[in-house]
Amino acid sequence: MSLVIDAHNHVGVRHGASQTGDELVAKMDEAGVDRACVFPFVEGVVDNTAVDDAAGPHPDRLIPYLALNPWTGQAAIDELHQRADAGARGLKLHPTIHGYHLSDLELVGPLLDAVRERGLVVICHGASDLYNAPPEFARICAAYPEVPFMMAHSGTFWSHDQAMEVAADTPNLYLETARVPVFEVSLSVRQLGPEKVIWGTDSPFVDYVFEFEKMDRACGSADAKELVCGGNLARLLGLD
Ligand SMILES: [Zn+2]
């Protein structure tokens, strides 16, 4: 049995939401989850020190990522290198909240050059919004074929079919399942194969245990669930 890994969690505090590392680990224990990738809330000023506070005491459970707003330019690139030096494994992007097209290479390219150089993975908001619609992923994934991209929320609701089309044609693109209904997750698994789907929750904005239990129905087999709920991401992150 490979590790069970949750690809998508926010830690820290913003108005209306908060989650500490201890709170997340308690949810993981209840659900039976081994490890979870953590990054800050992305609204307003992104505070990556929240990841230090949450993941620092739980190095064996929480995998540190960082979030960045590319409009901050060189400061974002410098922070990426500092945090990669300190052990960050992935980058969270949210084009809709931060106001840019994911495939805007002039803006996002320098940051992704650093991602590629440091061997990080990218998880990017990918609900059916203009700035991060599936064609945006197609363009950026083609420009950075060495970088694994996870489309958070799998293009739901209105762009799920298009997300599956793009993922089928894009070797470095994975559909992430946070808050995606069981029907759409099971379609992704059946049409693309379980090696193209990655489980995440988007905690704290979920019933955590439900988000894990829904994967039994969505994956259809124990082998598929093992890949979706940790095997694929363990391979991308080089974990055992
Ligand atoms: Zn999220």
Short mmCIF file of N, CA and C and ligand atoms in Angstrom, two decimals, residues 8-10 39-40 42 92 94 123 125 152-153 176 178-179 201-203 205, ligand 1:
data_model
loop_
_atom_site.label_atom_id
_atom_site.label_comp_id
_atom_site.label_asym_id
_atom_site.label_seq_id
_atom_site.Cartn_x
_atom_site.Cartn_y
_atom_site.Cartn_z
N HIS A 8 -3.87 18.98 -1.41
CA HIS A 8 -4.40 20.35 -1.45
C HIS A 8 -4.95 20.77 -0.08
N ASN A 9 -4.18 21.58 0.64
CA ASN A 9 -4.61 22.07 1.97
C ASN A 9 -4.09 23.47 2.22
N HIS A 10 -4.94 24.28 2.83
CA HIS A 10 -4.54 25.64 3.21
C HIS A 10 -4.32 25.70 4.71
N PHE A 39 -0.12 24.78 1.94
CA PHE A 39 0.27 26.12 1.48
C PHE A 39 -0.69 27.12 2.09
N PRO A 40 -0.38 28.41 2.02
CA PRO A 40 -1.23 29.40 2.70
C PRO A 40 -2.56 29.61 1.97
N VAL A 42 -4.70 32.17 -0.21
CA VAL A 42 -4.11 33.00 -1.27
C VAL A 42 -4.79 34.35 -1.45
N LYS A 92 1.80 26.73 -5.28
CA LYS A 92 0.36 26.92 -5.52
C LYS A 92 0.15 28.24 -6.23
N HIS A 94 -2.98 30.81 -8.08
CA HIS A 94 -4.43 31.07 -8.20
C HIS A 94 -4.66 32.25 -9.14
N ILE A 123 0.57 23.18 -8.30
CA ILE A 123 -0.87 22.97 -8.18
C ILE A 123 -1.53 24.32 -8.39
N HIS A 125 -5.19 26.55 -9.16
CA HIS A 125 -6.65 26.60 -9.19
C HIS A 125 -7.13 26.38 -10.63
N ALA A 152 -6.35 21.98 -9.98
CA ALA A 152 -7.19 21.84 -8.80
C ALA A 152 -8.66 22.04 -9.17
N HIS A 153 -9.48 21.13 -8.73
CA HIS A 153 -10.94 21.13 -8.97
C HIS A 153 -11.33 20.61 -10.36
N GLU A 176 -6.91 17.25 -10.36
CA GLU A 176 -6.97 17.13 -8.90
C GLU A 176 -8.44 17.23 -8.49
N ALA A 178 -10.21 17.99 -5.55
CA ALA A 178 -10.78 18.70 -4.40
C ALA A 178 -12.15 19.29 -4.71
N ARG A 179 -13.12 18.89 -3.91
CA ARG A 179 -14.48 19.41 -3.97
C ARG A 179 -15.15 19.11 -5.31
N THR A 201 -8.05 17.68 -1.03
CA THR A 201 -9.30 18.01 -0.33
C THR A 201 -9.68 19.49 -0.38
N ASP A 202 -8.70 20.39 -0.40
CA ASP A 202 -8.95 21.83 -0.21
C ASP A 202 -9.40 22.14 1.21
N SER A 203 -8.87 21.38 2.18
CA SER A 203 -9.18 21.72 3.57
C SER A 203 -8.63 23.11 3.87
N PHE A 205 -11.89 23.83 3.75
CA PHE A 205 -13.21 24.13 3.19
C PHE A 205 -13.99 22.87 2.83
ZN ZN B 1 -7.68 25.64 -2.32
#
